[in-house]
Structure formats: structure tokens, C-alpha cells
Short mmCIF file of C-alpha atoms and ligand atoms in Angstrom, two decimals:
data_model
loop_
_atom_site.label_atom_id
_atom_site.label_comp_id
_atom_site.label_asym_id
_atom_site.label_seq_id
_atom_site.Cartn_x
_atom_site.Cartn_y
_atom_site.Cartn_z
CA MET A 84 78.02 -49.98 57.26
CA GLN A 85 79.19 -47.41 59.95
CA GLY A 86 75.85 -47.58 61.49
CA PHE A 87 76.69 -51.07 62.01
CA ILE A 88 80.02 -50.79 63.65
CA ALA A 89 78.27 -48.38 66.15
CA TYR A 90 75.94 -50.69 66.85
CA VAL A 91 78.28 -53.55 67.79
CA LEU A 92 80.18 -51.26 69.95
CA ILE A 93 77.21 -50.00 72.02
CA LEU A 94 75.68 -53.20 72.15
CA SER A 95 79.18 -55.00 73.41
CA PHE A 96 79.79 -51.83 75.71
CA ILE A 97 76.09 -52.46 77.31
CA SER A 98 75.54 -56.17 77.69
CA PRO A 99 77.47 -57.34 80.52
CA TYR A 100 75.47 -54.43 82.38
CA ILE A 101 71.97 -55.82 81.11
CA CYS A 102 72.60 -59.17 81.90
CA PRO A 103 75.34 -60.24 84.51
CA THR A 104 73.51 -63.58 85.52
CA LEU A 105 73.43 -64.32 82.04
CA GLU A 106 77.06 -63.22 81.49
CA TYR A 107 78.05 -65.55 84.29
CA VAL A 108 76.55 -68.38 83.55
CA THR A 109 77.50 -68.63 80.02
CA GLU A 110 80.99 -67.88 80.71
CA ASN A 111 81.06 -70.89 83.06
CA ASN A 112 78.11 -72.90 81.63
CA THR A 113 77.75 -74.30 85.35
CA TYR A 114 74.34 -74.17 86.57
CA ASN A 115 74.16 -74.48 90.67
CA VAL A 116 70.87 -75.06 92.31
CA MET A 117 71.95 -72.28 94.63
CA GLN A 118 71.97 -69.72 92.33
CA TYR A 119 68.49 -70.86 91.51
CA GLY A 120 67.24 -69.98 95.24
CA ALA A 121 67.58 -73.37 96.95
CA ILE A 122 67.98 -73.36 100.63
CA GLY A 123 69.29 -77.19 100.94
CA ASP A 124 68.47 -77.24 104.71
CA GLY A 125 66.25 -80.15 104.25
CA LYS A 126 63.28 -78.56 105.22
CA SER A 127 62.40 -75.94 102.29
CA ASP A 128 61.06 -76.97 99.37
CA ASP A 129 63.53 -76.67 96.80
CA THR A 130 61.76 -78.14 93.91
CA GLN A 131 61.61 -75.12 91.85
CA ALA A 132 65.02 -74.35 92.05
CA PHE A 133 65.71 -77.89 90.82
CA SER A 134 63.35 -77.24 87.95
CA SER A 135 64.74 -73.75 87.06
CA ALA A 136 68.54 -75.21 87.42
CA TRP A 137 67.56 -77.97 85.30
CA SER A 138 66.10 -75.90 82.51
CA SER A 139 68.97 -73.56 82.12
CA ALA A 140 71.42 -76.27 81.93
CA CYS A 141 69.00 -77.93 79.44
CA ASN A 142 68.66 -75.00 77.10
CA ALA A 143 72.36 -74.01 77.12
CA GLU A 144 74.67 -74.44 74.09
CA GLY A 145 77.43 -77.10 73.90
CA MET A 146 78.39 -78.48 77.12
CA SER A 147 76.79 -77.39 80.52
CA THR A 148 77.24 -78.75 83.76
CA LEU A 149 74.23 -78.77 86.89
CA VAL A 150 75.28 -79.08 90.56
CA ILE A 151 73.42 -80.39 93.22
CA PRO A 152 76.47 -79.01 95.94
CA SER A 153 77.41 -81.59 98.60
CA LYS A 154 76.90 -81.09 102.42
CA LYS A 155 73.54 -80.06 101.71
CA SER A 156 70.02 -81.67 102.11
CA PHE A 157 67.21 -80.54 99.43
CA LEU A 158 63.71 -81.48 100.03
CA VAL A 159 62.09 -82.06 96.88
CA THR A 160 58.18 -83.16 96.03
CA LYS A 161 58.89 -83.95 92.42
CA VAL A 162 61.29 -83.33 89.90
CA ASN A 163 61.26 -83.93 86.07
CA PHE A 164 65.14 -83.53 84.33
CA SER A 165 63.66 -84.32 80.96
CA GLY A 166 64.86 -83.17 77.60
CA PRO A 167 65.00 -82.80 74.90
CA CYS A 168 68.03 -80.27 75.57
CA ASP A 169 70.33 -78.38 73.33
CA ALA A 170 73.42 -78.88 75.68
CA LYS A 171 75.13 -82.20 76.58
CA ILE A 172 74.74 -81.97 80.20
CA LEU A 173 77.13 -83.41 83.00
CA PHE A 174 75.12 -83.72 86.24
CA GLN A 175 77.16 -83.45 89.44
CA PHE A 176 74.50 -84.61 91.98
CA GLU A 177 76.51 -84.31 95.30
CA GLY A 178 74.28 -83.07 97.82
CA LYS A 179 71.53 -85.09 99.45
CA THR A 180 68.23 -84.93 97.80
CA VAL A 181 65.29 -86.37 100.23
CA ALA A 182 61.30 -87.13 99.52
CA PRO A 183 59.07 -85.68 101.93
CA GLY A 184 56.73 -88.22 103.86
CA LYS A 185 54.03 -89.66 102.06
CA GLU A 186 51.50 -87.17 103.18
CA GLU A 187 53.54 -83.92 101.09
CA TRP A 188 54.58 -86.42 98.34
CA LYS A 189 53.53 -84.62 94.77
CA ALA A 190 54.70 -87.07 92.15
CA GLU A 191 52.36 -89.92 91.28
CA SER A 192 54.14 -92.85 89.76
CA HIS A 193 58.13 -91.34 89.89
CA TRP A 194 59.55 -88.87 92.08
CA ILE A 195 62.71 -88.25 90.10
CA THR A 196 62.38 -88.54 85.85
CA VAL A 197 65.02 -88.54 83.64
CA GLY A 198 63.81 -88.75 80.28
CA TYR A 199 64.32 -87.68 76.48
CA LEU A 200 68.11 -87.34 76.47
CA ASN A 201 70.98 -88.34 74.71
CA GLY A 202 74.56 -88.69 76.19
CA ILE A 203 74.07 -87.65 79.77
CA THR A 204 76.33 -88.24 82.95
CA ILE A 205 75.27 -88.24 86.13
CA ASP A 206 78.10 -88.29 88.80
CA GLY A 207 77.54 -88.45 92.69
CA ASN A 208 81.37 -87.97 93.20
CA GLY A 209 80.98 -90.94 96.42
CA LEU A 210 78.97 -87.84 98.17
CA GLY A 211 75.46 -87.50 96.29
CA GLU A 212 72.54 -89.58 97.88
CA ILE A 213 69.01 -89.89 97.25
CA ASP A 214 66.36 -90.68 99.89
CA GLY A 215 63.02 -91.99 99.03
CA ASN A 216 61.72 -91.60 102.85
CA GLY A 217 59.85 -94.85 101.76
CA SER A 218 59.66 -96.03 105.65
CA THR A 219 56.32 -93.75 105.42
CA TRP A 220 54.90 -95.65 102.53
CA TRP A 221 55.92 -99.45 103.01
CA ASP A 222 53.10 -100.13 105.62
CA CYS A 223 50.55 -98.65 102.95
CA SER A 224 49.67 -102.08 101.09
CA ASN A 225 47.11 -100.24 99.09
CA CYS A 226 48.84 -97.46 97.80
CA VAL A 227 50.57 -96.87 94.35
CA ARG A 228 53.81 -96.40 95.72
CA PRO A 229 56.10 -94.20 93.71
CA VAL A 230 59.77 -95.23 92.18
CA VAL A 231 62.38 -92.95 93.28
CA PHE A 232 64.79 -92.44 89.97
CA HIS A 233 63.24 -93.40 87.04
CA PHE A 234 65.11 -93.15 83.36
CA HIS A 235 62.69 -93.36 80.41
CA SER A 236 63.92 -93.28 76.81
CA CYS A 237 67.62 -92.01 77.50
CA ASN A 238 70.43 -93.23 75.22
CA ASP A 239 73.88 -93.06 75.95
CA LEU A 240 73.43 -92.42 79.52
CA THR A 241 76.05 -92.62 82.37
CA VAL A 242 75.10 -92.64 86.49
CA SER A 243 77.95 -93.21 88.87
CA ASN A 244 78.97 -92.96 92.63
CA LEU A 245 76.02 -92.61 93.80
CA MET A 246 73.83 -93.71 97.07
CA ILE A 247 70.04 -94.34 97.06
CA SER A 248 68.05 -95.59 99.62
CA ASN A 249 64.43 -96.00 101.11
CA SER A 250 62.74 -96.14 97.94
CA PRO A 251 58.74 -96.62 98.12
CA ARG A 252 58.89 -98.73 95.46
CA ALA A 253 61.68 -99.89 92.91
CA HIS A 254 64.91 -97.56 93.53
CA VAL A 255 66.02 -97.06 89.82
CA SER A 256 63.46 -97.80 86.66
CA VAL A 257 65.15 -97.83 83.27
CA ASN A 258 62.57 -98.03 80.46
CA GLN A 259 63.10 -97.39 76.82
CA CYS A 260 66.50 -96.49 77.11
CA ASN A 261 69.31 -97.88 74.51
CA GLY A 262 73.01 -97.44 75.96
CA ALA A 263 73.40 -96.74 79.67
CA THR A 264 75.91 -97.67 82.34
CA PHE A 265 75.18 -97.65 85.78
CA SER A 266 78.41 -97.77 88.35
CA ASN A 267 79.53 -97.95 91.97
CA ILE A 268 75.77 -97.29 92.71
CA SER A 269 74.88 -97.95 96.33
CA ILE A 270 71.32 -99.13 97.00
CA ASP A 271 69.95 -99.69 100.43
CA SER A 272 66.57 -100.47 101.85
CA PRO A 273 65.64 -102.89 104.81
CA ALA A 274 65.03 -106.69 103.95
CA THR A 275 61.24 -106.19 104.92
CA SER A 276 60.42 -103.42 102.63
CA PRO A 277 57.85 -104.31 100.20
CA ASN A 278 58.41 -104.33 96.48
CA THR A 279 61.73 -102.29 96.80
CA ASP A 280 63.46 -103.69 93.72
CA GLY A 281 67.21 -102.33 93.25
CA PHE A 282 66.77 -101.77 89.43
CA ASP A 283 63.75 -102.28 87.40
CA ILE A 284 64.57 -102.83 83.64
CA SER A 285 62.27 -102.82 80.82
CA SER A 286 62.06 -102.68 76.94
CA SER A 287 65.97 -101.43 77.21
CA THR A 288 68.99 -102.59 75.10
CA ASN A 289 72.78 -102.35 75.86
CA ILE A 290 72.55 -101.82 79.66
CA SER A 291 75.29 -102.42 82.10
CA ILE A 292 75.14 -102.29 85.80
CA GLN A 293 78.63 -102.64 87.49
CA ASP A 294 80.39 -102.58 90.94
CA SER A 295 77.41 -101.30 92.72
CA ASN A 296 76.18 -102.92 95.92
CA ILE A 297 72.42 -103.58 96.48
CA LYS A 298 70.62 -104.14 99.61
CA ALA A 299 66.66 -104.04 98.80
CA GLY A 300 63.34 -105.77 99.88
CA ASP A 301 62.41 -107.52 96.72
CA ASP A 302 64.55 -108.17 93.44
CA CYS A 303 68.41 -106.48 93.67
CA ILE A 304 67.80 -106.52 89.89
CA ALA A 305 64.96 -107.25 87.56
CA ILE A 306 65.22 -107.82 83.98
CA ASN A 307 61.91 -107.47 82.82
CA GLY A 308 60.10 -107.91 78.84
CA GLY A 309 61.60 -106.01 75.95
CA SER A 310 65.39 -105.77 77.52
CA PHE A 311 68.34 -107.14 75.59
CA PHE A 312 72.18 -107.08 75.96
CA VAL A 313 72.11 -106.33 79.49
CA ASN A 314 75.37 -106.73 81.69
CA VAL A 315 75.53 -107.03 85.29
CA THR A 316 79.03 -107.61 86.57
CA ARG A 317 80.78 -106.97 90.09
CA VAL A 318 77.40 -106.51 91.54
CA THR A 319 76.92 -107.81 95.50
CA CYS A 320 73.04 -108.26 96.16
CA GLY A 321 71.79 -109.28 100.01
CA PRO A 322 69.36 -108.72 101.24
CA GLY A 323 67.20 -109.07 98.25
CA HIS A 324 65.44 -111.73 96.04
CA GLY A 325 68.32 -111.94 93.84
CA ILE A 326 69.05 -111.02 90.29
CA SER A 327 66.00 -112.29 88.31
CA VAL A 328 64.77 -112.20 84.61
CA GLY A 329 61.20 -111.56 84.75
CA SER A 330 58.74 -112.22 85.98
CA LEU A 331 57.66 -112.80 81.85
CA GLY A 332 54.21 -113.26 80.60
CA LYS A 333 52.28 -111.44 83.07
CA PHE A 334 48.21 -111.32 82.07
CA ASN A 335 48.81 -113.81 78.96
CA SER A 336 51.27 -110.99 77.39
CA THR A 337 54.23 -111.72 75.14
CA GLU A 338 57.36 -110.70 76.34
CA SER A 339 61.13 -111.51 75.76
CA VAL A 340 64.45 -111.14 77.23
CA SER A 341 68.18 -112.15 75.49
CA ASP A 342 71.54 -111.93 75.89
CA ILE A 343 72.02 -111.30 79.60
CA TYR A 344 75.48 -111.66 81.09
CA VAL A 345 75.80 -111.54 84.80
CA ARG A 346 79.33 -112.50 86.08
CA ASN A 347 81.55 -112.22 88.88
CA CYS A 348 78.59 -111.23 91.43
CA THR A 349 77.95 -111.94 95.50
CA PHE A 350 74.76 -113.03 96.66
CA MET A 351 74.76 -112.67 100.48
CA GLY A 352 71.76 -113.79 102.60
CA SER A 353 69.58 -113.39 99.50
CA THR A 354 66.20 -115.47 98.76
CA ASN A 355 67.43 -115.87 95.80
CA GLY A 356 70.51 -115.81 93.56
CA ALA A 357 70.18 -116.59 89.85
CA ARG A 358 66.08 -116.46 89.21
CA ILE A 359 64.45 -116.64 86.09
CA LYS A 360 60.58 -116.85 86.46
CA THR A 361 58.00 -116.92 84.06
CA ILE A 362 54.00 -116.81 84.34
CA LEU A 363 51.75 -119.44 82.63
CA GLY A 364 49.64 -118.29 79.85
CA GLY A 365 52.19 -115.87 78.63
CA SER A 366 54.01 -115.87 75.49
CA GLY A 367 57.86 -114.96 74.37
CA TYR A 368 61.13 -116.11 75.61
CA ALA A 369 63.82 -116.15 77.86
CA LYS A 370 67.12 -117.03 75.98
CA ASN A 371 70.90 -116.78 76.12
CA ILE A 372 71.16 -115.85 79.57
CA ILE A 373 74.58 -116.48 81.76
CA TYR A 374 75.48 -116.66 85.19
CA GLU A 375 79.27 -117.07 85.58
CA GLN A 376 81.65 -116.42 88.75
CA ILE A 377 79.04 -116.22 91.26
CA ILE A 378 79.88 -116.25 94.55
CA LEU A 379 77.17 -117.34 97.41
CA GLU A 380 76.89 -116.82 100.98
CA ASN A 381 73.79 -118.26 102.78
CA VAL A 382 71.55 -117.96 100.02
CA LYS A 383 68.36 -119.74 100.09
CA ASN A 384 67.48 -120.52 96.42
CA PRO A 385 71.03 -120.42 94.46
CA ILE A 386 69.61 -121.34 90.94
CA ILE A 387 66.04 -121.22 90.61
CA ILE A 388 64.06 -121.30 87.43
CA ASN A 389 60.21 -121.11 88.01
CA GLN A 390 57.74 -121.34 84.88
CA ASP A 391 54.53 -121.80 86.88
CA TYR A 392 54.97 -118.22 88.82
CA HIS A 393 51.23 -117.26 90.41
CA TYR A 394 49.50 -119.79 87.95
CA ASN A 395 49.40 -123.22 88.33
CA LEU A 396 47.88 -124.73 84.94
CA GLU A 397 49.17 -127.06 82.77
CA GLU A 398 47.68 -126.81 79.17
CA VAL A 399 48.35 -123.00 78.69
CA SER A 400 51.09 -121.67 76.62
CA SER A 401 54.06 -120.63 78.44
CA VAL A 402 57.05 -118.24 77.74
CA SER A 403 59.94 -120.26 76.60
CA VAL A 404 63.54 -120.84 78.41
CA ASN A 405 66.39 -121.81 76.54
CA SER A 406 70.14 -121.60 76.67
CA VAL A 407 70.78 -120.74 80.09
CA THR A 408 74.06 -121.44 81.48
CA TYR A 409 75.38 -121.13 85.24
CA ARG A 410 78.86 -121.38 85.47
CA GLY A 411 81.30 -120.98 88.67
CA PHE A 412 78.81 -120.58 91.43
CA ASN A 413 80.64 -121.09 94.54
CA GLY A 414 79.12 -120.85 98.32
CA THR A 415 76.90 -122.05 100.60
CA PHE A 416 73.31 -122.04 100.79
CA VAL A 417 70.41 -122.11 103.67
CA GLY A 418 67.32 -123.55 101.89
CA ASN A 419 66.46 -127.13 101.02
CA VAL A 420 66.46 -127.04 97.06
CA ALA A 421 70.13 -125.78 95.92
CA ILE A 422 69.40 -126.27 91.99
CA ASN A 423 65.63 -125.77 91.30
CA LEU A 424 64.64 -125.87 87.65
CA ASN A 425 60.88 -125.82 87.63
CA CYS A 426 59.82 -125.92 83.81
CA SER A 427 56.04 -126.26 82.61
CA SER A 428 54.96 -128.96 80.67
CA SER A 429 56.79 -127.03 77.53
CA GLY A 430 60.06 -127.58 78.63
CA CYS A 431 63.58 -125.44 79.43
CA PHE A 432 65.92 -126.24 76.96
CA ASN A 433 70.08 -126.24 76.57
CA ILE A 434 70.63 -125.53 80.41
CA LEU A 435 74.21 -125.86 81.00
CA LEU A 436 75.71 -126.27 84.79
CA ASP A 437 79.27 -126.20 84.78
CA LYS A 438 82.26 -126.02 87.55
CA ASN A 439 79.53 -125.39 90.21
CA ASN A 440 80.23 -126.03 94.17
CA ILE A 441 77.13 -125.38 96.11
CA VAL A 442 76.96 -126.85 99.78
CA ALA A 443 74.79 -126.43 102.39
CA ALA A 444 75.65 -123.69 104.98
CA LYS A 445 75.04 -126.08 108.02
CA GLU A 446 77.39 -128.53 108.57
CA GLY A 447 75.65 -131.69 107.34
CA GLY A 448 72.50 -130.10 106.12
CA LYS A 449 70.27 -131.40 103.11
CA THR A 450 71.08 -130.67 99.42
CA PHE A 451 67.90 -131.34 97.39
CA VAL A 452 68.12 -130.89 93.70
CA PHE A 453 64.79 -130.39 91.58
CA CYS A 454 64.24 -131.01 87.95
CA ARG A 455 60.78 -130.71 85.92
CA ASN A 456 60.61 -130.71 82.26
CA ALA A 457 64.37 -129.65 82.34
CA HIS A 458 66.68 -130.50 79.75
CA GLY A 459 70.94 -129.98 79.23
CA THR A 460 74.07 -130.94 80.49
CA VAL A 461 75.57 -131.25 84.00
CA ARG A 462 79.48 -130.93 84.01
CA ASP A 463 81.67 -130.65 87.05
CA THR A 464 79.09 -129.61 89.52
CA ILE A 465 78.30 -130.01 93.16
CA PRO A 466 75.43 -131.34 93.98
CA ASN A 467 74.91 -133.67 91.31
CA VAL A 468 72.19 -132.52 89.31
CA TYR A 469 71.18 -136.08 88.34
CA CYS A 470 67.43 -134.92 87.29
CA LEU A 471 68.56 -133.09 84.19
CA SER A 472 67.58 -134.62 81.18
CA GLU A 473 69.73 -134.33 77.86
C1 NAG B 660 82.25 -72.53 87.92
O1 NAG B 660 81.19 -72.08 88.90
C2 NAG B 660 81.10 -73.14 90.02
C3 NAG B 660 80.12 -72.35 91.05
O2 NAG B 660 78.93 -72.54 90.61
C4 NAG B 660 82.46 -73.21 90.72
O3 NAG B 660 82.56 -74.19 91.54
C5 NAG B 660 83.45 -73.50 89.58
O4 NAG B 660 84.77 -73.63 89.91
C6 NAG B 660 83.84 -72.51 88.32
N1 NAG B 660 84.43 -73.12 87.05
C7 NAG B 660 85.25 -72.20 86.65
C8 NAG B 660 85.99 -73.05 85.25
O5 NAG B 660 85.39 -71.01 86.77
C1 NAG B 661 58.42 -85.20 82.02
O1 NAG B 661 58.52 -84.39 81.00
C2 NAG B 661 58.43 -85.04 79.46
C3 NAG B 661 59.01 -84.12 78.76
O2 NAG B 661 58.03 -82.69 78.64
C4 NAG B 661 57.22 -85.55 79.70
O3 NAG B 661 56.56 -86.19 78.75
C5 NAG B 661 56.81 -86.19 80.89
O4 NAG B 661 55.53 -87.02 80.75
C6 NAG B 661 57.14 -85.82 81.93
N1 NAG B 661 57.31 -86.76 83.15
C7 NAG B 661 56.73 -86.53 84.35
C8 NAG B 661 56.75 -87.72 85.44
O5 NAG B 661 56.15 -85.40 84.67
C1 NAG B 662 60.40 -87.88 105.94
O1 NAG B 662 59.12 -87.56 106.03
C2 NAG B 662 58.82 -87.27 107.23
C3 NAG B 662 57.69 -87.13 107.24
O2 NAG B 662 56.94 -85.59 106.63
C4 NAG B 662 59.61 -86.06 107.71
O3 NAG B 662 59.63 -85.76 109.31
C5 NAG B 662 61.16 -86.90 107.63
O4 NAG B 662 61.87 -85.48 108.04
C6 NAG B 662 61.25 -86.92 106.38
N1 NAG B 662 62.71 -87.96 106.29
C7 NAG B 662 63.99 -87.37 105.52
C8 NAG B 662 65.05 -88.13 105.84
O5 NAG B 662 63.60 -86.24 105.02
C1 NAG B 663 81.81 -95.05 95.13
O1 NAG B 663 80.69 -94.87 96.12
C2 NAG B 663 80.79 -94.84 97.61
C3 NAG B 663 79.91 -94.44 97.99
O2 NAG B 663 78.90 -95.26 98.02
C4 NAG B 663 81.88 -93.83 97.75
O3 NAG B 663 82.69 -93.79 98.87
C5 NAG B 663 83.35 -93.99 96.52
O4 NAG B 663 83.91 -92.94 96.67
C6 NAG B 663 82.85 -93.90 95.51
N1 NAG B 663 83.86 -94.23 94.66
C7 NAG B 663 84.20 -92.92 93.64
C8 NAG B 663 85.23 -93.29 92.59
O5 NAG B 663 83.52 -91.91 93.71
C1 NAG B 664 76.05 -98.99 74.06
O1 NAG B 664 75.99 -97.85 75.11
C2 NAG B 664 77.08 -97.17 75.18
C3 NAG B 664 77.00 -96.38 75.98
O2 NAG B 664 76.53 -96.93 77.50
C4 NAG B 664 77.56 -96.82 73.74
O3 NAG B 664 78.81 -96.10 73.84
C5 NAG B 664 77.72 -98.17 72.62
O4 NAG B 664 77.82 -97.46 71.43
C6 NAG B 664 76.37 -98.71 73.02
N1 NAG B 664 76.54 -99.55 71.98
C7 NAG B 664 75.15 -100.24 71.15
C8 NAG B 664 75.52 -101.52 70.17
O5 NAG B 664 74.33 -99.51 71.01
C1 NAG B 665 78.79 -107.12 78.10
O1 NAG B 665 79.42 -107.81 78.12
C2 NAG B 665 80.21 -108.33 76.97
C3 NAG B 665 81.27 -109.43 77.30
O2 NAG B 665 82.16 -108.88 77.40
C4 NAG B 665 80.54 -107.20 75.67
O3 NAG B 665 81.00 -108.00 74.56
C5 NAG B 665 79.46 -106.33 75.63
O4 NAG B 665 79.85 -105.30 75.17
C6 NAG B 665 78.95 -105.83 77.03
N1 NAG B 665 77.73 -104.99 77.00
C7 NAG B 665 77.32 -104.18 77.79
C8 NAG B 665 75.87 -103.71 77.83
O5 NAG B 665 78.09 -103.52 78.34
C1 NAG B 666 44.66 -115.76 80.24
O1 NAG B 666 44.41 -116.97 79.38
C2 NAG B 666 43.19 -118.18 80.00
C3 NAG B 666 43.03 -118.51 78.63
O2 NAG B 666 44.09 -119.25 78.02
C4 NAG B 666 42.36 -117.24 80.64
O3 NAG B 666 41.44 -118.39 81.26
C5 NAG B 666 42.68 -116.58 81.56
O4 NAG B 666 41.87 -115.48 82.15
C6 NAG B 666 43.55 -115.38 81.10
N1 NAG B 666 43.94 -114.41 81.97
C7 NAG B 666 44.36 -113.13 82.31
C8 NAG B 666 45.01 -112.81 83.12
O5 NAG B 666 43.69 -112.67 81.06
C1 NAG B 667 86.19 -111.84 87.41
O1 NAG B 667 86.92 -112.55 88.67
C2 NAG B 667 87.66 -113.17 88.10
C3 NAG B 667 88.46 -113.92 89.12
O2 NAG B 667 88.35 -113.37 90.26
C4 NAG B 667 88.98 -112.50 87.64
O3 NAG B 667 90.12 -112.62 86.95
C5 NAG B 667 87.95 -111.57 86.46
O4 NAG B 667 89.04 -110.80 85.50
C6 NAG B 667 86.46 -111.03 86.82
N1 NAG B 667 86.16 -110.79 85.50
C7 NAG B 667 85.20 -109.07 85.52
C8 NAG B 667 84.61 -109.03 84.51
O5 NAG B 667 85.35 -108.52 86.76
C1 NAG B 668 56.96 -126.12 91.18
O1 NAG B 668 56.19 -125.35 90.65
C2 NAG B 668 54.78 -125.78 91.17
C3 NAG B 668 53.98 -124.67 90.14
O2 NAG B 668 54.42 -123.45 90.46
C4 NAG B 668 54.74 -125.70 92.48
O3 NAG B 668 53.43 -125.91 93.03
C5 NAG B 668 55.79 -126.86 93.13
O4 NAG B 668 55.90 -126.38 94.53
C6 NAG B 668 57.24 -126.48 92.41
N1 NAG B 668 58.25 -127.18 93.10
C7 NAG B 668 59.54 -127.04 93.88
C8 NAG B 668 60.25 -128.03 94.19
O5 NAG B 668 59.97 -125.82 93.81
C1 NAG B 669 84.79 -121.41 96.38
O1 NAG B 669 84.98 -120.56 97.63
C2 NAG B 669 85.85 -121.36 98.92
C3 NAG B 669 85.67 -120.19 100.03
O2 NAG B 669 85.94 -119.06 99.67
C4 NAG B 669 87.50 -120.92 98.01
O3 NAG B 669 88.57 -121.26 99.26
C5 NAG B 669 87.59 -121.61 96.84
O4 NAG B 669 89.01 -121.55 96.32
C6 NAG B 669 86.73 -121.29 95.96
N1 NAG B 669 86.41 -122.25 94.75
C7 NAG B 669 86.58 -121.84 93.43
C8 NAG B 669 86.79 -122.68 92.37
O5 NAG B 669 86.73 -120.57 93.13
#
């Protein structure tokens, strides 16, 4: 017994001297990449510092805070913030993180990966910036271009107040996640940058994207196969190819999406607004989709369903489209066809158009509607969608 007390006394006396760094971090539980050797001058490679800081934060007990400090620029070639972690992590992503040019790129398909985590919060506090340096990739059409920010197998995820720009491909991809909220995310890439989706969601449930601004060269948001219960609220899209469901059914696959709720969104100068695209030969469904309270400014195709995306065969199967509501679209368009419901021979059903007012941006401009195999109800809508069948 006495020996034990003596041992405890000695240990408590010497331990602050044997590991002062450990003492500091465990007291504070804050892991700053600068403490792990990051330079933050935008030129030195800070990849190792990011990885080491992550390991410490992840392996801590209880709550831990990982800090990428503001007013600095970190060059990182590839980083994997993956679990499982012992700690519940708050990630203060306040500095600027930049990717190298194409030649020095180390990542294969994803640059920053966040995976296998429960309950992580990533907050840029309105300062954090992620720059994918994509311009060095965009003109390489046969390259496998990487995604900037990839979330895989994350539950109860919160990402907020961040700017993400210039991705070689999609800016944010969300795969096999259940429960994620993205808010105040600003995405910015030129209209001409190829395949630069804002968000690309697949095989995920209970996802919310809100209060965000997306300028992209492809879909602002693409909701792909295996995604259910996705809300998009108060998002501005444009330039971009719209907030899209699909494409579904590529390579004759079975893919389904349901319970999608897009509301209070604005499309400004985008190619599409509300788009559903499915590919002939595929199977599965797109159903229970609501777009409502949508402001349009100079949108080319405000409402479009295209079931013949890519292929043009009549006899083969198609992904079914059922129960789609377009309510409260208001504003201007610049294309020819304001409402285009172009369904395959198996048809689209239970389409509801309610309280919409879509007019040509150009005074006296022509407004066409088009329906093929489209069934549903129209109420109080301009232009008149006379072509929708019961
Ligand atoms: C923890 O350390 C960080 C520096 O990495 C510092 O900014 C912060 O104020 C510290 N927090 C506490 C509670 O001591
Ligand atoms: C990231 O780490 C996880 C877990 O160790 C691993 O499964 C995954 O393949 C890694 N991803 C990348 C892109 O390196
Ligand atoms: C992008 O990559 C190029 C080529 O390596 C480099 O010169 C430039 O500094 C990078 N841009 C940014 C914003 O880091
Ligand atoms: C939202 O993000 C912007 C920058 O994209 C920033 O100016 C603003 O402060 C952020 N809001 C909050 C609450 O952090
Ligand atoms: C949806 O995700 C949120 C966190 O983003 C979580 O609080 C909620 O419990 C989840 N709901 C379901 C039904 O999974
Ligand atoms: C989507 O919005 C509906 C209606 O407000 C709400 O009941 C549901 O919980 C929301 N889901 C997510 C994932 O935010
Ligand atoms: C899809 O199936 C059709 C026959 O139904 C076949 O002709 C076609 O090659 C298939 N396409 C792909 C991409 O597998
Ligand atoms: C959507 O906008 C309407 C009208 O501006 C407003 O009354 C409503 O509260 C908003 N809803 C959401 C979820 O933002
Ligand atoms: C309808 O879809 C078919 C097949 O993709 C296409 O050829 C046609 O141009 C479309 N019509 C309209 C008005 O978009
Ligand atoms: C449609 O937009 C116009 C112009 O912004 C506005 O004056 C009008 O009140 C809006 N109508 C509805 C029903 O929201």
C-alpha cells in the first residue's frame, strides 16, 4: 500500500516534465495544425502536419477541437480525415487550404476525404476557404479529375460557413451518409468549368443543404441513386445546370430517389432549374419530389423532365417518375420551352403544377410548353400546360 502511494506521488511529480506537449493538448483538447509543423505560407507542403493533427484529435478522448487557423494558406496534396475516432470532433476550418497544380497532385479521385465518422462538426466560421486549383485540370478532357471535398460514411455531420472553389470535378460529394446538414456554403467555379457539380449526393439519407450559394459549371446539386429524404432550402444556383435528380439508370442500372424537398431556392442565369433526368434502359424510381417557392431569373429550362437522357430507344425499360410537384415558380426564362415534361413511353404520373408564373425574359418572347407521356394536374399556372394528360 505504501509502495503504491509512493509510486503515485512520484508519477504525479515527474509526469508534467516527461510530456509537456501532451499535458498541454490534453488540458485544452485543441489541436492546431501549426503545433504539428504546418507553415501556412501557401507554398510549403503542409500535408503531414494536417494528418498528424488529425490523428491526435481523432485519438483523443471526449471532445476535441482541430484548428486550421485563419489568415494563413496551407498547401496540401491529399488528406484523409477518417475515423473511427474516439473523440467527438469540432473542426475549425478557418484558414485557406489550397491544392497544388495538376502535376503535383497526389490524390487519385478525392482530395480531402472525411470518412467513417459519427457526429463531426466542420465550421469555417465564415473565414475558411478550400481552393481546388482546378483550372490546371479543366482543359484535360481525358484526365480522371478529382473531387475536392468527399464525405463517405459519415453520420450526424454538420458543415457550415465555408467557401469552396475551383474544383477539378464535383466540389462536395456525399456518399453513404445518414444525417448531414450543410449550411452557408459558398461554391464558386466558372460556368465553363467541366463537370464541376456543386454537391453530388449518392446513397445517402436525411441530408439538408441550406442557405448556400452555388456557382458551378455543371449541376448546382445532383441528387443521385440511393438518396432519400434530401432537403434543399434557400439555395441560390447560377451559373449552373440546376438542382437535379439524377441522372438515374445509367448503364441499365437500378437506381431510386425519393422524398426530395427543394424550397425557397433561386435560379439565376442557370441552364436548368428543376431537372429530373433518367436514362432509358435503367430501372428504379424517382418519386415524391417537391419543388416549391422558386424564384427564376433568366433560366433557360426552368422545369424539365427528360427520361431519354443520352439514349433514344423506345422499347427498353425506364426509371419511373411519379408524384412530382412544382409549386410557386415565379420569374423569367430565356429558352424556348418553359415547362418541358419529356417522358418515355412508360410515362410520368401524378405531376402537379400549381401557382406558377413563368414568363419570357424578353418582352413579347415566345413561351412554349412540351409534354410527352406526362400525366397529372395543372392549377393556376402560366404558361398554360394544356398538354398534360389526366
Ligand atoms: C486552446 O489553445 C488554442 C491554441 O491552439 C487557443 O487559441 C485557445 O484559446 C485555447 N483554449 C483554452 C480554453 O485554453
Ligand atoms: C481514408 O482512410 C480510410 C480509413 O483508414 C480508408 O478506408 C480510405 O480508403 C481512405 N481514403 C483515401 C481516399 O485515402
Ligand atoms: C495552382 O497550381 C499552380 C501550379 O502548380 C501554382 O503555381 C499555383 O500557385 C496554384 N494556385 C493556388 C491558388 O494555389
Ligand atoms: C457565411 O459565409 C460567408 C462567407 O462565405 C461569411 O461572410 C459569413 O460570415 C458566414 N456566416 C456565418 C454565420 O459565419
Ligand atoms: C437526421 O439527421 C440529423 C443530423 O443531421 C439528426 O439529428 C436526425 O436524428 C436524423 N434523423 C433521422 C431520421 O435519421
Ligand atoms: C425536410 O423538411 C421537412 C419539412 O419541413 C422536415 O420534416 C424534414 O425533417 C426535413 N428533413 C431534413 C433532412 O432536413
Ligand atoms: C442496356 O440493355 C440493352 C438491352 O436492353 C443493351 O442493348 C445495351 O447494350 C445495354 N447498355 C449497357 C450500357 O449496358
Ligand atoms: C420560404 O419563403 C416564404 C416566402 O418568402 C416564407 O414565408 C417561408 O417562411 C420560407 N420558408 C423557408 C423554409 O425558408
Ligand atoms: C424529348 O426527348 C427526346 C429524346 O431524348 C429528344 O430527342 C427531344 O428533342 C426532346 N424534346 C424536347 C422538346 O425536349
Ligand atoms: C413574382 O415575382 C415578382 C417580381 O419579383 C413579384 O413582384 C411578385 O410578387 C411575385 N409573385 C408571387 C406570387 O410571388
